[in-house]
mmCIF file with all atom_site columns, C-alpha atoms in Angstrom:
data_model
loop_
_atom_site.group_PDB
_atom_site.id
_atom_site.type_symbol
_atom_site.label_atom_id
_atom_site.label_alt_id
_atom_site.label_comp_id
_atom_site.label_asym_id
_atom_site.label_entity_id
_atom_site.label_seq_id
_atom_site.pdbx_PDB_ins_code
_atom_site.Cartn_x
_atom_site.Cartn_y
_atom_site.Cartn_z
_atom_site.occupancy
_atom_site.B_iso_or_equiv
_atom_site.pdbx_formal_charge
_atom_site.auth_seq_id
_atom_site.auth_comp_id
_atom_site.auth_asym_id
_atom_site.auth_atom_id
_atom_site.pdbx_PDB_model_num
ATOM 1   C CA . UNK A 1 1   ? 101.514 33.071 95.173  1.00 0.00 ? 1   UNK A CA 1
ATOM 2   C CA . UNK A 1 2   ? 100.725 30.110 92.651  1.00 0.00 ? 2   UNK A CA 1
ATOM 3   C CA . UNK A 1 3   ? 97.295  28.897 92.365  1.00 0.00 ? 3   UNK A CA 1
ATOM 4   C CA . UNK A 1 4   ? 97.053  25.616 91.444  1.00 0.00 ? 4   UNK A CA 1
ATOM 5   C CA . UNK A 1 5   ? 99.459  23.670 88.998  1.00 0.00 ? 5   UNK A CA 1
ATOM 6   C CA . UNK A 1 6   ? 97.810  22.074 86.379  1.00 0.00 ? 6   UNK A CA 1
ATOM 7   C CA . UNK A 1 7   ? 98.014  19.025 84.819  1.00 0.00 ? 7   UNK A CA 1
ATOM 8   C CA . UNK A 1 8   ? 100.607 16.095 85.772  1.00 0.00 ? 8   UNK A CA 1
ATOM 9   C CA . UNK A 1 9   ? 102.103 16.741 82.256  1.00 0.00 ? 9   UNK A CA 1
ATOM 10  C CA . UNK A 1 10  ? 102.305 20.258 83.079  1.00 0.00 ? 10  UNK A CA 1
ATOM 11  C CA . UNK A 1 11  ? 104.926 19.767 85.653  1.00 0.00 ? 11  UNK A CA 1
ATOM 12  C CA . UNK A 1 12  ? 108.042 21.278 83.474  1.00 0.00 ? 12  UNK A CA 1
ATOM 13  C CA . UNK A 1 13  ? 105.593 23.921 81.536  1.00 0.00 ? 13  UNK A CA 1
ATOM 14  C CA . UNK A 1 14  ? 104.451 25.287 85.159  1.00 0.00 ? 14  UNK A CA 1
ATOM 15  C CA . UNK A 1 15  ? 108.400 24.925 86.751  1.00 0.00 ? 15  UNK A CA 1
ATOM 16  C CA . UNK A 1 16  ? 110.229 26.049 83.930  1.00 0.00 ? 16  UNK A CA 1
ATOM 17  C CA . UNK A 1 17  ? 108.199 29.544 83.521  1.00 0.00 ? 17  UNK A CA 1
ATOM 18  C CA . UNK A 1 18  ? 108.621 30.299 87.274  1.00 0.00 ? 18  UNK A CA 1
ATOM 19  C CA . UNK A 1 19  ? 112.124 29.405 87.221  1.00 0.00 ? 19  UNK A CA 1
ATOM 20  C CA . UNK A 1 20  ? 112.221 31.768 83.906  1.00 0.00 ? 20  UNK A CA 1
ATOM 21  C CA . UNK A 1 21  ? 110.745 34.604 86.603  1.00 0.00 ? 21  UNK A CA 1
ATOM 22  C CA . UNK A 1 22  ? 114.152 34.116 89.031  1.00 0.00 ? 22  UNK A CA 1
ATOM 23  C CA . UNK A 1 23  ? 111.355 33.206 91.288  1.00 0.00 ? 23  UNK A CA 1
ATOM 24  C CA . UNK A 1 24  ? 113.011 30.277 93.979  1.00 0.00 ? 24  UNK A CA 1
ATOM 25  C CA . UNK A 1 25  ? 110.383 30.322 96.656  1.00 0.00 ? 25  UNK A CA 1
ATOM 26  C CA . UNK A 1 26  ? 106.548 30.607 96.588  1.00 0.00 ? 26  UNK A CA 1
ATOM 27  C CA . UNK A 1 27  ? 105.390 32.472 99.359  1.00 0.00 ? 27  UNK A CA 1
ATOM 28  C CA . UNK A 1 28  ? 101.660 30.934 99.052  1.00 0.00 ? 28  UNK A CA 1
ATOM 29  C CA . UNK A 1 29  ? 100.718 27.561 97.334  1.00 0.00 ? 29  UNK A CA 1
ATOM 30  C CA . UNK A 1 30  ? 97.266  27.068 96.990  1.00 0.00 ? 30  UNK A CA 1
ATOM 31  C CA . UNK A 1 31  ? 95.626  23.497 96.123  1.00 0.00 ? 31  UNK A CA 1
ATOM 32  C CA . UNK A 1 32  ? 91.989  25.100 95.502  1.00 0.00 ? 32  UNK A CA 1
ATOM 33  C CA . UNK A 1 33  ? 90.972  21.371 95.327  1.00 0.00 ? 33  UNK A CA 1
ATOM 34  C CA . UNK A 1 34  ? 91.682  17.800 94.471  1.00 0.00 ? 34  UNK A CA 1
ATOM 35  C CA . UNK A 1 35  ? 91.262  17.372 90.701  1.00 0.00 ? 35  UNK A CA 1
ATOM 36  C CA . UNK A 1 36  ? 94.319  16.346 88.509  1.00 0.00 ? 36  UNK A CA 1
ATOM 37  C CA . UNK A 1 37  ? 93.863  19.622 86.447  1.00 0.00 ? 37  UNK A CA 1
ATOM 38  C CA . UNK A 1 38  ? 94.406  21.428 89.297  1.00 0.00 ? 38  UNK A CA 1
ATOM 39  C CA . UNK A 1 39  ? 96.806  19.539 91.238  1.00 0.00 ? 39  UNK A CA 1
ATOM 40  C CA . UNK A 1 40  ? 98.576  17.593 88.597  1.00 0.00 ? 40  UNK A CA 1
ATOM 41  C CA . UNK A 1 41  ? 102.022 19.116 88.917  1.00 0.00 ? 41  UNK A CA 1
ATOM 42  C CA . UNK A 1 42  ? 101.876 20.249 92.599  1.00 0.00 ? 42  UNK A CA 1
ATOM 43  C CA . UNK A 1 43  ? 104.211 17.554 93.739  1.00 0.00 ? 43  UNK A CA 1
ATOM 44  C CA . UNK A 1 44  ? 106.773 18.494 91.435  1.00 0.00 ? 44  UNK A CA 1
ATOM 45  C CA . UNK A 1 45  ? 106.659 22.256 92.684  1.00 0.00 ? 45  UNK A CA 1
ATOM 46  C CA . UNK A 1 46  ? 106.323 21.200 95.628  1.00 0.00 ? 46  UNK A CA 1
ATOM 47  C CA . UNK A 1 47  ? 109.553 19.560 95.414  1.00 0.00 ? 47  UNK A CA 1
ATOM 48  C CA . UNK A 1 48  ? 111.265 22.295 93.137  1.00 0.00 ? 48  UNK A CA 1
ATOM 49  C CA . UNK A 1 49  ? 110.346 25.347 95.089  1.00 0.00 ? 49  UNK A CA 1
ATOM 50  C CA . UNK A 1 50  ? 111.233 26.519 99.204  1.00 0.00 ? 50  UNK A CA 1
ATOM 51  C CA . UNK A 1 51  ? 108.012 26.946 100.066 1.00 0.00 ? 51  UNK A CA 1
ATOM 52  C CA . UNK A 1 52  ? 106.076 29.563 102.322 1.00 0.00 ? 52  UNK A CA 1
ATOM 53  C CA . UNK A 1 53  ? 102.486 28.142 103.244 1.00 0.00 ? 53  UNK A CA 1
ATOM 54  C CA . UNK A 1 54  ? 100.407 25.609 102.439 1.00 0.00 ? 54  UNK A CA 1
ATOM 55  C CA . UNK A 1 55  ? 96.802  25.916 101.828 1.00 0.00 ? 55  UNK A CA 1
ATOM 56  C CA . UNK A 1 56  ? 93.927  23.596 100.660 1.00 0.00 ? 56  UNK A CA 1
ATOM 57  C CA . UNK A 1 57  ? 90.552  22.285 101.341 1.00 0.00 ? 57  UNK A CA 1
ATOM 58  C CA . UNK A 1 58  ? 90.164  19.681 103.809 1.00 0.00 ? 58  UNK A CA 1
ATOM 59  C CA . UNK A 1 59  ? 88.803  17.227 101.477 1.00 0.00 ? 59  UNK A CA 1
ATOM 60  C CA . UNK A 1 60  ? 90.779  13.948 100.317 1.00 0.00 ? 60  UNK A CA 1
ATOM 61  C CA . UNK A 1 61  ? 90.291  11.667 97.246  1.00 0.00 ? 61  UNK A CA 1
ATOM 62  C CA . UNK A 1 62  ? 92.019  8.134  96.111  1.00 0.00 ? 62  UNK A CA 1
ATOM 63  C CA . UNK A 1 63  ? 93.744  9.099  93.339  1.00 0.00 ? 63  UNK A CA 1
ATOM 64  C CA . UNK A 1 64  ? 97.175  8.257  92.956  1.00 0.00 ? 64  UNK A CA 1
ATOM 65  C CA . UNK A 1 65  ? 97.878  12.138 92.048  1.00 0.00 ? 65  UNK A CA 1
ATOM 66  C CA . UNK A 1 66  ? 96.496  13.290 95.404  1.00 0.00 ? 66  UNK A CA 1
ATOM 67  C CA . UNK A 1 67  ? 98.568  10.794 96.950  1.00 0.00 ? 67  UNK A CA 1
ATOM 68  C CA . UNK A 1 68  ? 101.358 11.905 95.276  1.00 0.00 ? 68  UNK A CA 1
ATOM 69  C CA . UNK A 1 69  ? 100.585 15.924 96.272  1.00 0.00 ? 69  UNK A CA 1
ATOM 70  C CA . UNK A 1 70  ? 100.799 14.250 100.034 1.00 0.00 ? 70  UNK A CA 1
ATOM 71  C CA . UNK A 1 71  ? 103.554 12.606 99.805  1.00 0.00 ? 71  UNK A CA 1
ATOM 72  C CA . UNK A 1 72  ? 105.034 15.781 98.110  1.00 0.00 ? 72  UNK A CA 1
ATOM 73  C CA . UNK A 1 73  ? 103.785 17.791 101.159 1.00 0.00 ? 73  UNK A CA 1
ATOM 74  C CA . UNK A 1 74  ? 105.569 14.879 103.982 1.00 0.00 ? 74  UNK A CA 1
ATOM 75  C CA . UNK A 1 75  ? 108.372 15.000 102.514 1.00 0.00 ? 75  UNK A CA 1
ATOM 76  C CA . UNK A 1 76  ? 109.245 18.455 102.105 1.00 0.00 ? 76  UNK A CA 1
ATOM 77  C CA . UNK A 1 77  ? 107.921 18.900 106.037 1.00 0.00 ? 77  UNK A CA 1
ATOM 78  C CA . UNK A 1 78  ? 104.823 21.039 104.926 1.00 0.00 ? 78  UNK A CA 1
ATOM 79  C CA . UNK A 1 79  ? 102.142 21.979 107.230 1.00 0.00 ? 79  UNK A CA 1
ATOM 80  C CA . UNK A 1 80  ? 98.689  21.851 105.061 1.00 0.00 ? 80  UNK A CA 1
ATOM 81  C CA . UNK A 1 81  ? 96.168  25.053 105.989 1.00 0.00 ? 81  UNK A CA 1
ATOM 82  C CA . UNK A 1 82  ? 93.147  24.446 105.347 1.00 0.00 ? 82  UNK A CA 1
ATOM 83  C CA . UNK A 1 83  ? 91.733  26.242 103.129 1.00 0.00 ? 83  UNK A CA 1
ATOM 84  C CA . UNK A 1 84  ? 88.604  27.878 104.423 1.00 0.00 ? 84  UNK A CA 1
ATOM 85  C CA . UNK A 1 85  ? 86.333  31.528 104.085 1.00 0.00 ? 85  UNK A CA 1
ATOM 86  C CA . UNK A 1 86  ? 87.692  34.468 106.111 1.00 0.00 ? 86  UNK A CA 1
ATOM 87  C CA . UNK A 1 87  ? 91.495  33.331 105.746 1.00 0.00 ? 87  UNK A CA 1
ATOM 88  C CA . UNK A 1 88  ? 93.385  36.144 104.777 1.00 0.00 ? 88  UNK A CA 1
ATOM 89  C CA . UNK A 1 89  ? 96.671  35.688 102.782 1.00 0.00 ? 89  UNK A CA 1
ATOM 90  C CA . UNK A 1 90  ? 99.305  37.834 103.893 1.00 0.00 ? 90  UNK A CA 1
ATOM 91  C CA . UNK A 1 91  ? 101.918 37.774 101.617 1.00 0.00 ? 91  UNK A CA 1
ATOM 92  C CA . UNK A 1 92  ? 102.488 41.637 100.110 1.00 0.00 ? 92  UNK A CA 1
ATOM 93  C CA . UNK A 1 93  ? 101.913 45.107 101.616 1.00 0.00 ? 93  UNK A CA 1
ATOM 94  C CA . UNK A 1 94  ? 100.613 45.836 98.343  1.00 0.00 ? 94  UNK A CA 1
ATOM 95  C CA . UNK A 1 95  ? 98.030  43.094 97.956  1.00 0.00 ? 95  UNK A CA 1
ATOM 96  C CA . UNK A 1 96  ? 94.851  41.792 99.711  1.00 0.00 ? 96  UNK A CA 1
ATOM 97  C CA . UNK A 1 97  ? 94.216  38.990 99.667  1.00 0.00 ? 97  UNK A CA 1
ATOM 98  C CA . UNK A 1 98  ? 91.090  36.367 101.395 1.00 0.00 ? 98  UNK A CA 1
ATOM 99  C CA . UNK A 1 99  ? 89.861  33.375 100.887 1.00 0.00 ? 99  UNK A CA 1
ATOM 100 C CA . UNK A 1 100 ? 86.463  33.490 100.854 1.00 0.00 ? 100 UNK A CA 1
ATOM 101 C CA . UNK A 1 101 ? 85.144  30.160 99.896  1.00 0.00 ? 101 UNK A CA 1
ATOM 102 C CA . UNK A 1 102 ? 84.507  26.693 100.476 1.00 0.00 ? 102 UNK A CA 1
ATOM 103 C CA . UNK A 1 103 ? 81.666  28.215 103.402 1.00 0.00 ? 103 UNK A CA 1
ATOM 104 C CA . UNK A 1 104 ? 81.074  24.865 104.132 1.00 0.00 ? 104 UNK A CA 1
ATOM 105 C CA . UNK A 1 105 ? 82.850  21.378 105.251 1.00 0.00 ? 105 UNK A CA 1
ATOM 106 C CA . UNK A 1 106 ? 81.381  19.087 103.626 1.00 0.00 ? 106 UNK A CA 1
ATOM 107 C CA . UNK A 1 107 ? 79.760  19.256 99.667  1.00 0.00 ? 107 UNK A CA 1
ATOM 108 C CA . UNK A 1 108 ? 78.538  16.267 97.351  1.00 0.00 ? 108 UNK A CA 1
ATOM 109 C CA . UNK A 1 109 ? 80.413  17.547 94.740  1.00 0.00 ? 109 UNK A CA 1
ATOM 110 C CA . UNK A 1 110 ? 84.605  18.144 94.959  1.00 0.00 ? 110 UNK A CA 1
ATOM 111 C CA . UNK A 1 111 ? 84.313  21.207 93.048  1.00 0.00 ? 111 UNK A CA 1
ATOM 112 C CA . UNK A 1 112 ? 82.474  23.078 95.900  1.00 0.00 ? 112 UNK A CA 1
ATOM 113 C CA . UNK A 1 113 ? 85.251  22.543 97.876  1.00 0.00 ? 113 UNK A CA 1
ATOM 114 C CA . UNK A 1 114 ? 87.040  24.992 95.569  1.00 0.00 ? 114 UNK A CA 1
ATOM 115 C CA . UNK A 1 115 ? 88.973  27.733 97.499  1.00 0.00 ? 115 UNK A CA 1
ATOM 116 C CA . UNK A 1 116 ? 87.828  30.979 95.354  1.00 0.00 ? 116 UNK A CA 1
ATOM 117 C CA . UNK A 1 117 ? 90.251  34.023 96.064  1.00 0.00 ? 117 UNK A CA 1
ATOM 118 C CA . UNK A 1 118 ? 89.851  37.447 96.142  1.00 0.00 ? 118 UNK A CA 1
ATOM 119 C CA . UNK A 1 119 ? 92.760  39.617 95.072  1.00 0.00 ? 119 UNK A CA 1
ATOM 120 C CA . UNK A 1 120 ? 92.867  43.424 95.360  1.00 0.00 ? 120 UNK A CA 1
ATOM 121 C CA . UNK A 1 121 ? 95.844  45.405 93.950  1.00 0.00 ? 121 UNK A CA 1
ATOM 122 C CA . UNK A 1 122 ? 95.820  48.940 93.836  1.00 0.00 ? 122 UNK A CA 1
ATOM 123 C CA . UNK A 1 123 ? 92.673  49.812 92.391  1.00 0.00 ? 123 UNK A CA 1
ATOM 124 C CA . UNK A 1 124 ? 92.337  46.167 90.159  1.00 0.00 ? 124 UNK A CA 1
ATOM 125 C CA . UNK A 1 125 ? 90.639  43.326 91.994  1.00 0.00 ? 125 UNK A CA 1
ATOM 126 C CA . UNK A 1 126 ? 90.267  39.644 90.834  1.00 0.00 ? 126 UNK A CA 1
ATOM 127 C CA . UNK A 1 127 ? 88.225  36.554 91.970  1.00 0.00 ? 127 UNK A CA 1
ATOM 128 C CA . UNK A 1 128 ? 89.500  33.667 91.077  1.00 0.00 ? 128 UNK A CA 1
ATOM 129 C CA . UNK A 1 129 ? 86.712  30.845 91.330  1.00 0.00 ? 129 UNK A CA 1
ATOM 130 C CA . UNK A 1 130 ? 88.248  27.637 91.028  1.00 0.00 ? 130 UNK A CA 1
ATOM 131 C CA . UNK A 1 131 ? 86.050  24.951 89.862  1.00 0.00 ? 131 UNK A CA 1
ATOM 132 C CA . UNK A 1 132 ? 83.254  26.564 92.420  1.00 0.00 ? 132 UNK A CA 1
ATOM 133 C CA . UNK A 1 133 ? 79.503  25.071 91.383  1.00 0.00 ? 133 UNK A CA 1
ATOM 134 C CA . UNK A 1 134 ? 76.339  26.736 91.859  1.00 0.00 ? 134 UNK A CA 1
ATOM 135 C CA . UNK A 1 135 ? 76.086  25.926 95.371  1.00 0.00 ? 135 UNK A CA 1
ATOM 136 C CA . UNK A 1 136 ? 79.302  27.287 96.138  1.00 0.00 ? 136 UNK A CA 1
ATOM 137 C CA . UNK A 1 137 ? 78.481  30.580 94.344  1.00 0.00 ? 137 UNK A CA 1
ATOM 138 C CA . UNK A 1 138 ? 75.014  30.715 96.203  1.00 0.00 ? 138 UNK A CA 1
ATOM 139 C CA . UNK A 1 139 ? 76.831  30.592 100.192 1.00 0.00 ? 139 UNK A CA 1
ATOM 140 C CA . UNK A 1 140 ? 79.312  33.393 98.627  1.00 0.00 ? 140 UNK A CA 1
ATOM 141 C CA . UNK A 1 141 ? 76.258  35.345 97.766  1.00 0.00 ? 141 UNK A CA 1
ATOM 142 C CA . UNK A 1 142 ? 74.070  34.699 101.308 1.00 0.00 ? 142 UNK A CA 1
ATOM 143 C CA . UNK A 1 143 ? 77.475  35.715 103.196 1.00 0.00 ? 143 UNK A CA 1
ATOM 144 C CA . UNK A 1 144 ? 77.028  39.387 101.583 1.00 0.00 ? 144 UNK A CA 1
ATOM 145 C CA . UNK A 1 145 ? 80.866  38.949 100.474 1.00 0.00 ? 145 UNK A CA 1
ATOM 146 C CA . UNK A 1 146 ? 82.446  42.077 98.460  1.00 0.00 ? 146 UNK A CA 1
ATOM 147 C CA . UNK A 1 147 ? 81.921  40.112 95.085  1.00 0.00 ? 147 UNK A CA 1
ATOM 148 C CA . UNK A 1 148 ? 82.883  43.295 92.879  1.00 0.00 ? 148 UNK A CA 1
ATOM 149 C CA . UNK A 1 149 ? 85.842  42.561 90.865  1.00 0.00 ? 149 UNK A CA 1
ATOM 150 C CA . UNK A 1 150 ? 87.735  44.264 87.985  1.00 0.00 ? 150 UNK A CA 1
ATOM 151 C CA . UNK A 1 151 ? 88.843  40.134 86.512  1.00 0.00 ? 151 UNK A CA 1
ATOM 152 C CA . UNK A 1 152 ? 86.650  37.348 86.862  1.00 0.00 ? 152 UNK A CA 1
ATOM 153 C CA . UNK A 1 153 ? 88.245  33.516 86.744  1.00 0.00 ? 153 UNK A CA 1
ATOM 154 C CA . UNK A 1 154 ? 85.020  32.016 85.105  1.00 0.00 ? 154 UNK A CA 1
ATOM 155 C CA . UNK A 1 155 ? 84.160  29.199 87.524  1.00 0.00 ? 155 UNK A CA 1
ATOM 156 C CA . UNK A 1 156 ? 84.743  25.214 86.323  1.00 0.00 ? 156 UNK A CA 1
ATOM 157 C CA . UNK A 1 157 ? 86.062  25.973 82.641  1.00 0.00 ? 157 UNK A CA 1
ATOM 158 C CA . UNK A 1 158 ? 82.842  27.905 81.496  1.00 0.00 ? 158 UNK A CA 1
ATOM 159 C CA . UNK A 1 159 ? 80.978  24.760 82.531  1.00 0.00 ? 159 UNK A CA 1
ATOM 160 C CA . UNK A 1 160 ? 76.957  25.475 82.729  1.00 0.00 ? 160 UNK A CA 1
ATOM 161 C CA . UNK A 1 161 ? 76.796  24.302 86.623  1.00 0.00 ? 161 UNK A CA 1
ATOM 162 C CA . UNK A 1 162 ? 78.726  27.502 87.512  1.00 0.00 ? 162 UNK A CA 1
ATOM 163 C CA . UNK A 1 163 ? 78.920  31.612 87.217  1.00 0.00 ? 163 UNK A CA 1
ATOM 164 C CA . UNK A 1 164 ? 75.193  31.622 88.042  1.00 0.00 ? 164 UNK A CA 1
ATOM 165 C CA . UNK A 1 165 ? 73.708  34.704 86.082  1.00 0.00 ? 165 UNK A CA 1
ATOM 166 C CA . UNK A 1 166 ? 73.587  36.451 90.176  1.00 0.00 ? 166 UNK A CA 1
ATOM 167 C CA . UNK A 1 167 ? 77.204  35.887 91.065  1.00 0.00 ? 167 UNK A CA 1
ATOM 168 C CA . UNK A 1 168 ? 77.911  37.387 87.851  1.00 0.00 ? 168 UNK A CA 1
ATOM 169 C CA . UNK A 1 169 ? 75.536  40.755 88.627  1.00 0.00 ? 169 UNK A CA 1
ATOM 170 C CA . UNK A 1 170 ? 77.394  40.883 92.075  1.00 0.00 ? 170 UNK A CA 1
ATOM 171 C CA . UNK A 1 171 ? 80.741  40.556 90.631  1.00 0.00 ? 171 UNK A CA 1
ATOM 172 C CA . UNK A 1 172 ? 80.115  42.447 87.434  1.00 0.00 ? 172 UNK A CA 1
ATOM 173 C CA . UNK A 1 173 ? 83.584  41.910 86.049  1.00 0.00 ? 173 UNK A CA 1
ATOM 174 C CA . UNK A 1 174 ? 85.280  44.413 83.164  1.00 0.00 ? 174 UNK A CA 1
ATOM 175 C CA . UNK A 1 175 ? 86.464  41.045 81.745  1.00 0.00 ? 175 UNK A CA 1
ATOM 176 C CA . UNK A 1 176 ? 86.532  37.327 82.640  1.00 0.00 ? 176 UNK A CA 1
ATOM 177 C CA . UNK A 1 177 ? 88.306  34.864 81.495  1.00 0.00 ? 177 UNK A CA 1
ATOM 178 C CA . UNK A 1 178 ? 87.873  30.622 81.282  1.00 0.00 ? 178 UNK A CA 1
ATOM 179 C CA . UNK A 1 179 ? 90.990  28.541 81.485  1.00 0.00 ? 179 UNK A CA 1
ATOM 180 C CA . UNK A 1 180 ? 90.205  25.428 79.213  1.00 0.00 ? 180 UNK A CA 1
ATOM 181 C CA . UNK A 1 181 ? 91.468  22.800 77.165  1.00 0.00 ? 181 UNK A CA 1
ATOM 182 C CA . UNK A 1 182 ? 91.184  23.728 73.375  1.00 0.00 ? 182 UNK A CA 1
ATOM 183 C CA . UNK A 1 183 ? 88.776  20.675 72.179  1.00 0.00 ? 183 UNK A CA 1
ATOM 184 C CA . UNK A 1 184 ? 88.681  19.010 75.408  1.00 0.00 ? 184 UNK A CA 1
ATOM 185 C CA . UNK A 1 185 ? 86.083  16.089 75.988  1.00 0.00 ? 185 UNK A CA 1
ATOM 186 C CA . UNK A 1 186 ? 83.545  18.360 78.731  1.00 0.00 ? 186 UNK A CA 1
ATOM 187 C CA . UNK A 1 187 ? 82.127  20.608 75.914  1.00 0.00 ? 187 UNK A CA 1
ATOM 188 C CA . UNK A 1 188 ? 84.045  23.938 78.180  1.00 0.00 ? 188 UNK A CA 1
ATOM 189 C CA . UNK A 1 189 ? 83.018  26.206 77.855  1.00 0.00 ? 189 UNK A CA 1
ATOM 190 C CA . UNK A 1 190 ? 79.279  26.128 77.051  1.00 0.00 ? 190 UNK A CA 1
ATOM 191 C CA . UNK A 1 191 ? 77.468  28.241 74.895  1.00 0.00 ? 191 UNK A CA 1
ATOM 192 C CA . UNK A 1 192 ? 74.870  29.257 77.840  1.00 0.00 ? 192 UNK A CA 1
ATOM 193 C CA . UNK A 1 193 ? 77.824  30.403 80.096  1.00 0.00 ? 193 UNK A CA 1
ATOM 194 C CA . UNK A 1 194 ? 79.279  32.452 76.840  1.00 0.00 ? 194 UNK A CA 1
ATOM 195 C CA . UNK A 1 195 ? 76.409  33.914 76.301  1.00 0.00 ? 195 UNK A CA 1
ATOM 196 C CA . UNK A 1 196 ? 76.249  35.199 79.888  1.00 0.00 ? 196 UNK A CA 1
#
């Protein structure tokens, strides 16, 4: 499974380590949603990869990079799943796996249509967050989801509209960890969401 892909220059970074695996077909691909840091490079492994399913939120945008993840998709003769809570991603005896957010279809804010996993291996788990806001977190929270996870994916780079001081008591990870840009423009991550 391959969450996301980065930027567009992160194309041969993301292809070249996967090829380095011997891996020549992902069994999941998931879009979690429709920024260029996420889906940068999707076309490209899209195109480099035999791919199993499809999944992403059904939410479009006009940039040229989303049209190129379509086109990408067309081409190769993809169906896109949508990406929705209560999916369950089948792909390993060993693993469970769910989507269990976006809880709604439609959100002011692209991030909140972030598909957040949750992974269970053995006895780890991991939630993986996306770029999922506040709101996001709260609709995870009213749906009494099993939060509890050994790895937590800080949500939107460590950004302060996300990990909400209650989704992080109901997850109450051993560790987390922020994937960021060293000095990028945003401020990621903030102090208040370090602190936390």
């Amino acid at each position: 499974m391959l969450i996301d892909s980065g930027n567009n220059a992160d194309s041969h970074t993301v292809i070249n380590y996967i090829k380095s695996e011997g891996i020549s077909k992902i069994d999941i691909l998931i879009a979690t949603h429709p920024h260029e840091d996420h889906i940068g490079a999707m076309d490209e492994v899209i195109e480099s990869f035999d791919i199993g399913k499809f999944y992403m939120p059904k939410v479009t945008t006009t940039t040229k990079t989303f049209e190129d993840l379509i086109l990408a998709v067309k081409s190769k003769g993809l169906v896109i799943n949508t990406a929705t809570a209560g999916t369950k991603l089948n792909f390993d005896s060993q693993i469970e796996s769910e989507i269990i957010a976006p809880n709604s279809t439609s959100y002011t804010d692209l991030n909140d249509y972030s598909a957040v996993i949750k992974l269970k291996c053995g006895n780890e788990s991991f939630l993986l967050d996306g770029d999922a806001e506040s709101i996001s977190e709260q609709e995870m929270l009213n749906k009494r989801y099993n939060l509890k996870a050994d790895v937590l994916k800080v949500g939107h780079h460590g950004s302060s509209s996300s990990t909400t001081s209650e989704i992080l008591n109901a997850v109450s990870p051993k560790y987390a960890f922020i994937s960021i840009g060293k000095d990028n423009d945003y401020g990621h991550p903030t102090e208040q969401t370090l602190n936390k």
